[in-house]
Short mmCIF file of C-alpha atoms and ligand atoms in Angstrom, two decimals:
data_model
loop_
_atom_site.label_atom_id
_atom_site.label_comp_id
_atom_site.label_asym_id
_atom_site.label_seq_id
_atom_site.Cartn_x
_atom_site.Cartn_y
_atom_site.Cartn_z
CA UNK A 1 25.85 5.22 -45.95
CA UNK A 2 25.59 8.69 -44.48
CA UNK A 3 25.44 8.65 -40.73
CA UNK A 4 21.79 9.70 -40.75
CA UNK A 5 20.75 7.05 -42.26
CA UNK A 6 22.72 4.72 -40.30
CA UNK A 7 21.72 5.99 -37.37
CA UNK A 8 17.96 5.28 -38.27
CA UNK A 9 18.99 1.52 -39.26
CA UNK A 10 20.01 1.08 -35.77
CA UNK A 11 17.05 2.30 -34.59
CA UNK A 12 14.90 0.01 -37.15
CA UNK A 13 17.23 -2.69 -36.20
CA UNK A 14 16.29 -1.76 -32.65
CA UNK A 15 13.29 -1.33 -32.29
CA UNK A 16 12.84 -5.13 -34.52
CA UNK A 17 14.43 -6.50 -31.86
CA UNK A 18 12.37 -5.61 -28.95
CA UNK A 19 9.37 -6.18 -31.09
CA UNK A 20 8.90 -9.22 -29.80
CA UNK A 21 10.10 -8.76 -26.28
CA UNK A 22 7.28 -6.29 -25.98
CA UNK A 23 4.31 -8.16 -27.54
CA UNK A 24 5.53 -11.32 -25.39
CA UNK A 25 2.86 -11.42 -22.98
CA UNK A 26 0.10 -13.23 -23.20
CA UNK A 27 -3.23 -11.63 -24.19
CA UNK A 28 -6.42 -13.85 -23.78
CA UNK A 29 -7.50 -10.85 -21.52
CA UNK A 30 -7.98 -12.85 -18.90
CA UNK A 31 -6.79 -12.92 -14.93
CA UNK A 32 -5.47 -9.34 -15.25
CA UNK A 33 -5.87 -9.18 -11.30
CA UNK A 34 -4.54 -12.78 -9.79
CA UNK A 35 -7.40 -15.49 -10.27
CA UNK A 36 -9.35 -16.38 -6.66
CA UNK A 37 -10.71 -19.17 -6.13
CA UNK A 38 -10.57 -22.59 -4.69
CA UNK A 39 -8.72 -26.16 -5.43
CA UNK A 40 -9.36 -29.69 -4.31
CA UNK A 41 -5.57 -30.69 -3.91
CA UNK A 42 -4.14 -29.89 -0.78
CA UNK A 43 -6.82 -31.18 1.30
CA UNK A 44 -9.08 -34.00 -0.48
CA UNK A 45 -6.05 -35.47 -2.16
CA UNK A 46 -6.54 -37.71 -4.62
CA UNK A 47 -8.45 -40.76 -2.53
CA UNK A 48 -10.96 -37.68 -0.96
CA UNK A 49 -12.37 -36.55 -3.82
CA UNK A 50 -15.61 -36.72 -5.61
CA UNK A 51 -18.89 -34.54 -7.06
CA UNK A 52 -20.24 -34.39 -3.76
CA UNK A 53 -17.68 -32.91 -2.10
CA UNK A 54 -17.28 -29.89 -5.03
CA UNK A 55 -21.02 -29.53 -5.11
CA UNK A 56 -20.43 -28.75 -1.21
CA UNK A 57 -17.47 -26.45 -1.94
CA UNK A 58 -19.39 -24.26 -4.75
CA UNK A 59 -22.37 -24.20 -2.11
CA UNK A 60 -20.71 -22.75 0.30
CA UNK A 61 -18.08 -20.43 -1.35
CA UNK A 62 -21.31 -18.64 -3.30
CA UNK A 63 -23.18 -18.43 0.50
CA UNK A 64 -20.50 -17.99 3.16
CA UNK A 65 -19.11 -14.52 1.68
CA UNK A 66 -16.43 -16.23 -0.26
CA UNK A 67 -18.08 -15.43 -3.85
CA UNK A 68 -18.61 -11.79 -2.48
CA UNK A 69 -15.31 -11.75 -1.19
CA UNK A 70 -13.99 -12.48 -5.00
CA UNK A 71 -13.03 -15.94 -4.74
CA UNK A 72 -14.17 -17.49 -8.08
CA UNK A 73 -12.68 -20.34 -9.43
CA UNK A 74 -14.15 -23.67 -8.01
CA UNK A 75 -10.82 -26.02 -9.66
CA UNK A 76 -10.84 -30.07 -9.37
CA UNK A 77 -7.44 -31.45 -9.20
CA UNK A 78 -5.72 -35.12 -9.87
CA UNK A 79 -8.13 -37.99 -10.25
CA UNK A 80 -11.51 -36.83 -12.00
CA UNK A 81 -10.18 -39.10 -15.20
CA UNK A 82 -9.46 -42.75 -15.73
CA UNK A 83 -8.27 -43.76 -19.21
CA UNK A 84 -9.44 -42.92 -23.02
CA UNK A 85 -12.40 -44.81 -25.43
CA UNK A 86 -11.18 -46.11 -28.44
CA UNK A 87 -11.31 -42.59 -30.14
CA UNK A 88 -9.07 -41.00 -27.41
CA UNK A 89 -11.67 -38.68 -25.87
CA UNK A 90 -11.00 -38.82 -21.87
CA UNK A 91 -13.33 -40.82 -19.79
CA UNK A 92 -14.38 -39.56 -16.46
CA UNK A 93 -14.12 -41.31 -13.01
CA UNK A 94 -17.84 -42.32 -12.98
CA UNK A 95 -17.28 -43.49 -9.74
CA UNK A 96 -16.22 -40.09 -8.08
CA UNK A 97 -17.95 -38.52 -10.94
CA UNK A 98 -21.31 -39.91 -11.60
CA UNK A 99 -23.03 -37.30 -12.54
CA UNK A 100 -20.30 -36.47 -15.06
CA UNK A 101 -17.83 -32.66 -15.65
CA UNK A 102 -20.77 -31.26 -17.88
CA UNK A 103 -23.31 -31.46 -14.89
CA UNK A 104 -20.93 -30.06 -12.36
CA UNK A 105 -19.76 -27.25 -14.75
CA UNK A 106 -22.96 -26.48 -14.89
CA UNK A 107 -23.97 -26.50 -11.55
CA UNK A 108 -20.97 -24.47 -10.42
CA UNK A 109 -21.78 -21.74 -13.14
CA UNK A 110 -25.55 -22.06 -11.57
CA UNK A 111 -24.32 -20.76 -8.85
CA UNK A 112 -22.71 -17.75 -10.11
CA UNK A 113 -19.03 -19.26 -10.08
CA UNK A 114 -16.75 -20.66 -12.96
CA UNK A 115 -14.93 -24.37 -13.15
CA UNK A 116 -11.40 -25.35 -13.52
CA UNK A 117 -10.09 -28.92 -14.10
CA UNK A 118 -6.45 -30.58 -14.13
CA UNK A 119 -4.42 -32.24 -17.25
CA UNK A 120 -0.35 -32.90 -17.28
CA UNK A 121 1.68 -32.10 -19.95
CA UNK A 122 3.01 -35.73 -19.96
CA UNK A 123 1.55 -39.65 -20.38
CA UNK A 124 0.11 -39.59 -16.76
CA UNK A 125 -0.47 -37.26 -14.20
CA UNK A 126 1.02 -37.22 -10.96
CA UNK A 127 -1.11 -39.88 -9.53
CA UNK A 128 -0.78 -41.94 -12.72
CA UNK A 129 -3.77 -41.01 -14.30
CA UNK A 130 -4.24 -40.45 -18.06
CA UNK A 131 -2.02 -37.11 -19.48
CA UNK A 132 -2.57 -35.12 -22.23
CA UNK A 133 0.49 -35.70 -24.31
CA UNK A 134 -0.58 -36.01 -27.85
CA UNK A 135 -4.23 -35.04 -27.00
CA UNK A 136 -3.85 -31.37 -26.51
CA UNK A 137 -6.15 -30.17 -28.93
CA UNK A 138 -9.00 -33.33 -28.08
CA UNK A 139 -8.57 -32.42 -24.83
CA UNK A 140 -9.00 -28.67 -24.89
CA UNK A 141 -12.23 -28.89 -27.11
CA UNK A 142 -13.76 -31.01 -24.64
CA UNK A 143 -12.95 -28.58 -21.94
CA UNK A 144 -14.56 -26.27 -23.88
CA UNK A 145 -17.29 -28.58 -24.40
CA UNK A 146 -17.77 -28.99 -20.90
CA UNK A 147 -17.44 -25.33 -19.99
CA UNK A 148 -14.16 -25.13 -18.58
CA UNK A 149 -12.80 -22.13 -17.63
CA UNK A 150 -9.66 -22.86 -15.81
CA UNK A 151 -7.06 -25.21 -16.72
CA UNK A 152 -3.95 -25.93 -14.64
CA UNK A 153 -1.49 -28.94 -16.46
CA UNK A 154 0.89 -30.30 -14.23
CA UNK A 155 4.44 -31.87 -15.56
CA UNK A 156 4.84 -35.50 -14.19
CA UNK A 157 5.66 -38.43 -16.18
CA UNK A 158 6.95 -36.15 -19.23
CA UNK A 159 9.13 -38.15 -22.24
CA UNK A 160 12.99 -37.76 -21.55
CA UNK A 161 14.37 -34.45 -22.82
CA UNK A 162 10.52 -33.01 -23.23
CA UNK A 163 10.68 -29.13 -23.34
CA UNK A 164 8.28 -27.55 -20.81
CA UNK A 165 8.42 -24.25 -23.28
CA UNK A 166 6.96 -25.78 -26.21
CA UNK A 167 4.60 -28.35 -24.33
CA UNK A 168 2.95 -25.77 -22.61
CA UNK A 169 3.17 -23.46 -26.24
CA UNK A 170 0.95 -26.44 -27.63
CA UNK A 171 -1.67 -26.44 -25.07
CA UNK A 172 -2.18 -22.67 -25.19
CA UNK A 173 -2.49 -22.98 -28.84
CA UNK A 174 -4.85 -25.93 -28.40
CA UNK A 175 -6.66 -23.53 -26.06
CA UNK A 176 -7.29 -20.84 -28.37
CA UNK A 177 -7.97 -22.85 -31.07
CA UNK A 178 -10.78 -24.74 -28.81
CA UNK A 179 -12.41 -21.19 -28.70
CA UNK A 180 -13.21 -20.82 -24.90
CA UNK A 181 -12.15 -18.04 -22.81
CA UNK A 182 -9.99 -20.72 -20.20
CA UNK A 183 -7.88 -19.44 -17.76
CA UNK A 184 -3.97 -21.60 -18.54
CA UNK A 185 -1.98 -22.13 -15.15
CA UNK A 186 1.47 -23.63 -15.92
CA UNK A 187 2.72 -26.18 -13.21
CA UNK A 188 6.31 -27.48 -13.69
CA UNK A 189 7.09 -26.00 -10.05
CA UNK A 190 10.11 -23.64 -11.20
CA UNK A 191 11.73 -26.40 -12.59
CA UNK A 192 12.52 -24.77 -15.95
CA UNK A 193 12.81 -20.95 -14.50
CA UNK A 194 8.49 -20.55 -15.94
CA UNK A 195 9.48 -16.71 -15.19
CA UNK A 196 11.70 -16.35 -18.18
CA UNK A 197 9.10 -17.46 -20.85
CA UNK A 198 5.58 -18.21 -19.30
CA UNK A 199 4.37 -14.80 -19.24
CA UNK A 200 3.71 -15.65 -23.23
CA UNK A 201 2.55 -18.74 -22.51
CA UNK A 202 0.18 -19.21 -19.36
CA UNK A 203 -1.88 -16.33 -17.19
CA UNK A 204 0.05 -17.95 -13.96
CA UNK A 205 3.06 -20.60 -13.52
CA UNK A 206 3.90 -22.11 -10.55
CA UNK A 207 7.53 -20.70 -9.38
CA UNK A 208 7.99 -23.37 -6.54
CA UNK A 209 7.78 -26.71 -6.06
CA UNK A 210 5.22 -28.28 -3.91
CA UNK A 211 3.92 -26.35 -1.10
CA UNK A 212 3.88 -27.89 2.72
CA UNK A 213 1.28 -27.04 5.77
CA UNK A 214 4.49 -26.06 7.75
CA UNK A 215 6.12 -22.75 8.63
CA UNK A 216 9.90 -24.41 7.72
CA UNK A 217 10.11 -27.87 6.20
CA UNK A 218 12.35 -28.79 3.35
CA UNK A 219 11.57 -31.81 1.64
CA UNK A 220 14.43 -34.02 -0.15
CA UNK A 221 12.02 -34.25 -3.21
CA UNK A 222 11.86 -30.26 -3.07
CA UNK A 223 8.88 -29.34 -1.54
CA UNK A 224 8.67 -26.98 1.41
CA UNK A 225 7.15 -24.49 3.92
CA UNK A 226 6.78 -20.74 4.07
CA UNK A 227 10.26 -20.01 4.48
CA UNK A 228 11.24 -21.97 1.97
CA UNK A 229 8.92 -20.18 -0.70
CA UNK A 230 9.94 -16.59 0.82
CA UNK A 231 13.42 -17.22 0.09
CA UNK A 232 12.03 -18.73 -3.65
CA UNK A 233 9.80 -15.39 -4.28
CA UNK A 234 12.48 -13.11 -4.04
CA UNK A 235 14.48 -11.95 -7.00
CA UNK A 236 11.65 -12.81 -9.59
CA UNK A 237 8.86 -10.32 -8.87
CA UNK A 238 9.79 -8.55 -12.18
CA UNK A 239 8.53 -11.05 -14.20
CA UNK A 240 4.71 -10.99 -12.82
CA UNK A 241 2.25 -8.60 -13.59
CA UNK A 242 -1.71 -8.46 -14.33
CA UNK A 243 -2.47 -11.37 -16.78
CA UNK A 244 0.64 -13.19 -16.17
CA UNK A 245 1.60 -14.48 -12.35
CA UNK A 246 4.37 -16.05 -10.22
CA UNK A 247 2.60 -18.72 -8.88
CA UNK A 248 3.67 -19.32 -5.63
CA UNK A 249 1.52 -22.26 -5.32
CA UNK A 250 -2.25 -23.11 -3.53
CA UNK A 251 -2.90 -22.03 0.28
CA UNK A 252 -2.35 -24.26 3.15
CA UNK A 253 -4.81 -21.59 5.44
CA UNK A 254 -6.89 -24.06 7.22
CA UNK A 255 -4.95 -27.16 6.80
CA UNK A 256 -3.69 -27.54 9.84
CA UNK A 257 -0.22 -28.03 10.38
CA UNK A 258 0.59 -24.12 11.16
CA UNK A 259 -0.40 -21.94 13.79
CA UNK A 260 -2.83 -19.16 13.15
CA UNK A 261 -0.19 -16.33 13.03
CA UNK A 262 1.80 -18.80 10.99
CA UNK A 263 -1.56 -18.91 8.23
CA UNK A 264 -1.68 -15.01 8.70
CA UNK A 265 1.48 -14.40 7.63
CA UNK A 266 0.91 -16.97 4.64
CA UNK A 267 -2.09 -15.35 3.57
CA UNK A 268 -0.43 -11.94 4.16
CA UNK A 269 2.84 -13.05 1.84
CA UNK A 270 0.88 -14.14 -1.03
CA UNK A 271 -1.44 -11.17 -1.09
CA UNK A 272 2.04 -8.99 -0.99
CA UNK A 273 3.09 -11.06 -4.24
CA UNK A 274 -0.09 -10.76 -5.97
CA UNK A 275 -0.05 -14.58 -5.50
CA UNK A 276 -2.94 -16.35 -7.46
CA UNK A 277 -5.24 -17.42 -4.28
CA UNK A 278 -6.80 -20.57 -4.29
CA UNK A 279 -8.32 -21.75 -1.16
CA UNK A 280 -7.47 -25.24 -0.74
CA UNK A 281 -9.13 -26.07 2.62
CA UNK A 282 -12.38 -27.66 3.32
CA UNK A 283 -14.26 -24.49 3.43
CA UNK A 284 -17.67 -26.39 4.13
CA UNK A 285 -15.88 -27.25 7.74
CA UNK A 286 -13.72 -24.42 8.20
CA UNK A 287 -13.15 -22.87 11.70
CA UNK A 288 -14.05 -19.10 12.74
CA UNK A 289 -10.52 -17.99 12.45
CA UNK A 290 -9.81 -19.92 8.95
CA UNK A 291 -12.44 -18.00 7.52
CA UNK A 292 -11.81 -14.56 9.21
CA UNK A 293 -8.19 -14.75 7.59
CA UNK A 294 -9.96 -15.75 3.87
CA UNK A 295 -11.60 -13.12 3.90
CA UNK A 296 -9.91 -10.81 5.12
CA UNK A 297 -10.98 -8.03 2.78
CA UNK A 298 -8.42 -5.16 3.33
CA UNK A 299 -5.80 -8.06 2.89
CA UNK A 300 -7.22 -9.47 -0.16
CA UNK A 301 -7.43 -5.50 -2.10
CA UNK A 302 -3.85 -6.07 -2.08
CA UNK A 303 -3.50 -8.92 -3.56
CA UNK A 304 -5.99 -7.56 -6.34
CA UNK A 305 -4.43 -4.18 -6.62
CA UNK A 306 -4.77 -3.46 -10.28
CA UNK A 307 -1.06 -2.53 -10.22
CA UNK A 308 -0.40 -6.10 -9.75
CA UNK A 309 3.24 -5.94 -8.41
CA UNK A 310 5.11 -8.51 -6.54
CA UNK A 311 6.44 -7.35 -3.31
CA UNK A 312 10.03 -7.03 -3.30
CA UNK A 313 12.16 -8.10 -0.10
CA UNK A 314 13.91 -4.75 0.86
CA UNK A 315 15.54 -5.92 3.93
CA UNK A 316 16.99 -9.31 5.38
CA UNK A 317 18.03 -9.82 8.70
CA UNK A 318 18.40 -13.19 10.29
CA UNK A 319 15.39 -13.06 12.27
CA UNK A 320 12.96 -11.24 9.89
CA UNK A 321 12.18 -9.86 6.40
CA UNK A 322 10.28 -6.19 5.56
CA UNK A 323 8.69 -6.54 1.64
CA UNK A 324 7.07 -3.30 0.39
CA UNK A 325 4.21 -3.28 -2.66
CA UNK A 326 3.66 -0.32 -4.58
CA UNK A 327 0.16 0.17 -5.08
CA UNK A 328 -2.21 1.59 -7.82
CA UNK A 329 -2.92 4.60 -5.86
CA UNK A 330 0.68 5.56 -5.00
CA UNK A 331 0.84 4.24 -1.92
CA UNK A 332 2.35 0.78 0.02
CA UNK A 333 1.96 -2.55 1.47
CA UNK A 334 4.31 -3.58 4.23
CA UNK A 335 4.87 -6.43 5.55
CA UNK A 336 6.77 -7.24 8.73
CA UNK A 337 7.56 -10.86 8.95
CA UNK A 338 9.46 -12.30 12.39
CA UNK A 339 10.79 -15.16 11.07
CA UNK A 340 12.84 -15.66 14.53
CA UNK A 341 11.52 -17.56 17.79
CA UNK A 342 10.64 -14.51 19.88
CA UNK A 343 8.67 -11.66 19.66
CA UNK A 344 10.69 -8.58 18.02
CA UNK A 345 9.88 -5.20 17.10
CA UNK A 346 10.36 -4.60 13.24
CA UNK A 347 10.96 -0.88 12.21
CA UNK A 348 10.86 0.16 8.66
CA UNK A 349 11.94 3.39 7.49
CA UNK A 350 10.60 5.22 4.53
CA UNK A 351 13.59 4.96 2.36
CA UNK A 352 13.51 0.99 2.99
CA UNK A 353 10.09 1.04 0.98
CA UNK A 354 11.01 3.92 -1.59
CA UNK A 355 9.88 7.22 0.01
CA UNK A 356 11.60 10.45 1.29
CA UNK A 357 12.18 10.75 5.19
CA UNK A 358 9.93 14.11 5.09
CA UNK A 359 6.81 12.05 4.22
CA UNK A 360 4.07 12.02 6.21
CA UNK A 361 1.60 9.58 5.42
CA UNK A 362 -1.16 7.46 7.14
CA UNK A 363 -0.42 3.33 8.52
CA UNK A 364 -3.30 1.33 8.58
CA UNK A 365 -3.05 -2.25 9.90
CA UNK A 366 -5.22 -4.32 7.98
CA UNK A 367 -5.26 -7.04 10.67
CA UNK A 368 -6.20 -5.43 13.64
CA UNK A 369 -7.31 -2.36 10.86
CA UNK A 370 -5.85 0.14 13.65
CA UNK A 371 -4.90 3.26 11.67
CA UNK A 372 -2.42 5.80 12.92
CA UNK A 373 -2.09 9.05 11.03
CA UNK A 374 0.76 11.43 9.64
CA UNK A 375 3.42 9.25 10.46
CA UNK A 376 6.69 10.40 9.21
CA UNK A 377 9.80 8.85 8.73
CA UNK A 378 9.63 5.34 9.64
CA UNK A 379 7.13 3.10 11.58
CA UNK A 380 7.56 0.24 13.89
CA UNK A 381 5.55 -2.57 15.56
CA UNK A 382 6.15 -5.68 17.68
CA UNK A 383 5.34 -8.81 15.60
CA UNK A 384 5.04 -12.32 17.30
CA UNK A 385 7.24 -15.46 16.29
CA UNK A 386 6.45 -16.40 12.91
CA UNK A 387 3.72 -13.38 12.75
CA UNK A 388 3.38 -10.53 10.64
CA UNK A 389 2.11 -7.19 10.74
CA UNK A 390 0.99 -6.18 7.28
CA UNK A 391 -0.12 -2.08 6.50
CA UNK A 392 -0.92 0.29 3.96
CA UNK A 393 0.97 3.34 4.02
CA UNK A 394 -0.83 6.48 2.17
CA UNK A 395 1.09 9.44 1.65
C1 GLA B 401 1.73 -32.04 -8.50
C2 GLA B 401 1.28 -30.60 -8.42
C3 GLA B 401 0.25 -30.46 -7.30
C4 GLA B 401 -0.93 -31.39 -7.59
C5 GLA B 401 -0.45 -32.83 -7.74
C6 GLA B 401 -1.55 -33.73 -8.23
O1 GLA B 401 2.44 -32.43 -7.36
O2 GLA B 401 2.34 -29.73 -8.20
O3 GLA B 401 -0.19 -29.12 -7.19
O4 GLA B 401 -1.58 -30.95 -8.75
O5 GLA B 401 0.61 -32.92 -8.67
O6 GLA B 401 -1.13 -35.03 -8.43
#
């Protein structure tokens, strides 16, 4: 073979092999900015909820600025499903759900919003109700049916040696083939590294395990608090991107076991990563300040930057942590979390967040929206215990 021609085989040969590597991300053209919305789980639990209570939710997210705001999704967790009839089709809770998932779908898309439900990928969910193992593609038509447009599927009570790849392969598949635009959000909580094959598979996957209303809680089971999920979000932010998202998991903002800095800084953090944001609060009973930080509008443009990068960590110390965002328009989102006890001024210098020393550009705050102009070099700011200040620089 003359070395032309061998030169263009390995090129062929090339090229084959990224082939798929490039066409590897999913493309249901949906969630190409992270999905907003709302989820019953981490306040109503299982034993809290019911119709009544998501009738509530949809009223007030489509009134109290929420809907305007961007949030979206109105998503029931565990426990809207009991068993299967003797043909396999999923019955409902009729006791939580009297009025049936048809009615709510439909009063949720009354309202100008769209409705997401729960399955597991194994025989029961996580509070042993019925899976979808072996049901996938009954299932997803009667999603459909319903008018679903969000499905999360969890991984508890999987067989032994049941591959979270192919399980979750089969419910996309029973997704498209059920013919409904539907939203898939993976949830085996980083156990099999989602990062590495989800973005083919689901439009988010959860990259931690259970998330905590604490600032710094490990579990033994593996759950934990902000810190926990900082140091769990770093190193992976090359895997996410519009239509396919690290899912840091649901927000704690209201819930009650952090301070109000503490939920800032949470809020902040997963608008940095382009985090998916579901509410999960009881946003019919939600004080002044929980709502203020939900929608806090300048906040939530970066989470829905249609560049849709994760923020990287670009510096470490052991009292606090500077991540920087590139952002559609050139410019950058910077956030100073004090992870320490005491207040502490946090500089960070151009070159930490990928610019030349000679830029000038402006700062904006977008908490206390304070904006200071042609700032060169570097920028600091004091930032209180567990606090954070978050700007956008524009050159
Ligand atoms: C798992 C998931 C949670 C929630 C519960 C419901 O723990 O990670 O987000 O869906 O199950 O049982």
């Amino acid at each position: 073979m003359n070395i032309g021609r061998k030169r263009t085989c390995i090129w062929v040969a090339v090229f084959l092999m990224l082939t798929p590597v490039m066409s590897k991300a999913l493309d249901n053209g949906l969630a190409r900015t992270p999905p907003m919305g709302w989820n019953s789980w981490n306040k109503f639990g299982c034993k809290g909820i019911n119709e009544k209570v998501v009738r509530e939710t949809a009223d007030q997210m489509a009134s109290n600025g929420m809907k305007d705001a961007g949030y979206e999704y109105v998503v029931i967790d565990d426990c809207w499903q009991t068993g299967r009839d003797a043909q396999g089709n999923i019955v409902v809770d009729a006791e939580k759900f009297p009025s049936g998932i048809k009615a709510l779908a439909d009063y949720i898309h009354s309202k100008g919003l769209k409705f997401g439900i729960y399955t597991d990928a194994g025989t029961m969910t996580c509070a042993k109700r019925p899976g979808s193992i072996g049901h996938e593609y009954q299932d997803a038509r009667q999603y459909a049916a319903w008018g679903v447009d969000y499905l999360k599927e969890d991984w508890c009570n999987t067989l032994p040696g049941q591959n979270s790849e192919s399980s979750y392969t089969l419910m996309r598949e029973a997704l498209k083939a059920a013919g409904r635009p539907i939203v898939f959000s993976i949830c085996e909580w980083g156990s099999t590294k989602p990062w590495l094959w989800a973005g083919a598979i689901g439009n988010l996957w959860r990259a931690t395990p259970d998330i905590q209303d604490c600032w710094d809680c490990k579990r033994n089971w593996g759950g934990g608090g902000l810190t926990q999920i900082f140091d769990l979000m770093d190193g992976i932010e090359s895997y996410s991107g519009p239509g396919h998202w690290n899912d840091p998991d649901m927000l704690e903002v209201g819930n009650g076991g952090m301070t109000t800095d503490e939920y800032k800084t949470h809020f902040s953090m997963w608008a940095m990563w382009s985090a998916p944001m579901l509410a999960g609060n009881d946003i019919a009973n939600m004080s002044s300040d929980t709502k203020e930080i939900l929608l806090n509008k300048d906040v939530i443009a970066i989470d829905q930057d249609p560049l849709g990068q994760q923020a990287r960590r670009v510096k470490k110390t052991a009292d606090f942590d500077i991540w920087s965002k590139q952002l559609a328009d050139g410019g950058r989102a910077v956030a100073l979390v004090n992870r320490g006890k005491t207040p502490t001024k946090i500089t960070a210098s151009w070159t930490d967040i990928g610019y030349p020393d000679s830029l000038t550009a402006s700062v904006r705050d977008l908490w206390t929206k304070k904006e200071e102009k042609a700032v060169r070099g570097s920028f600091s700011a004091e930032v209180p215990s567990h606090g954070v200040v978050m700007v956008r620089v524009k050159p």
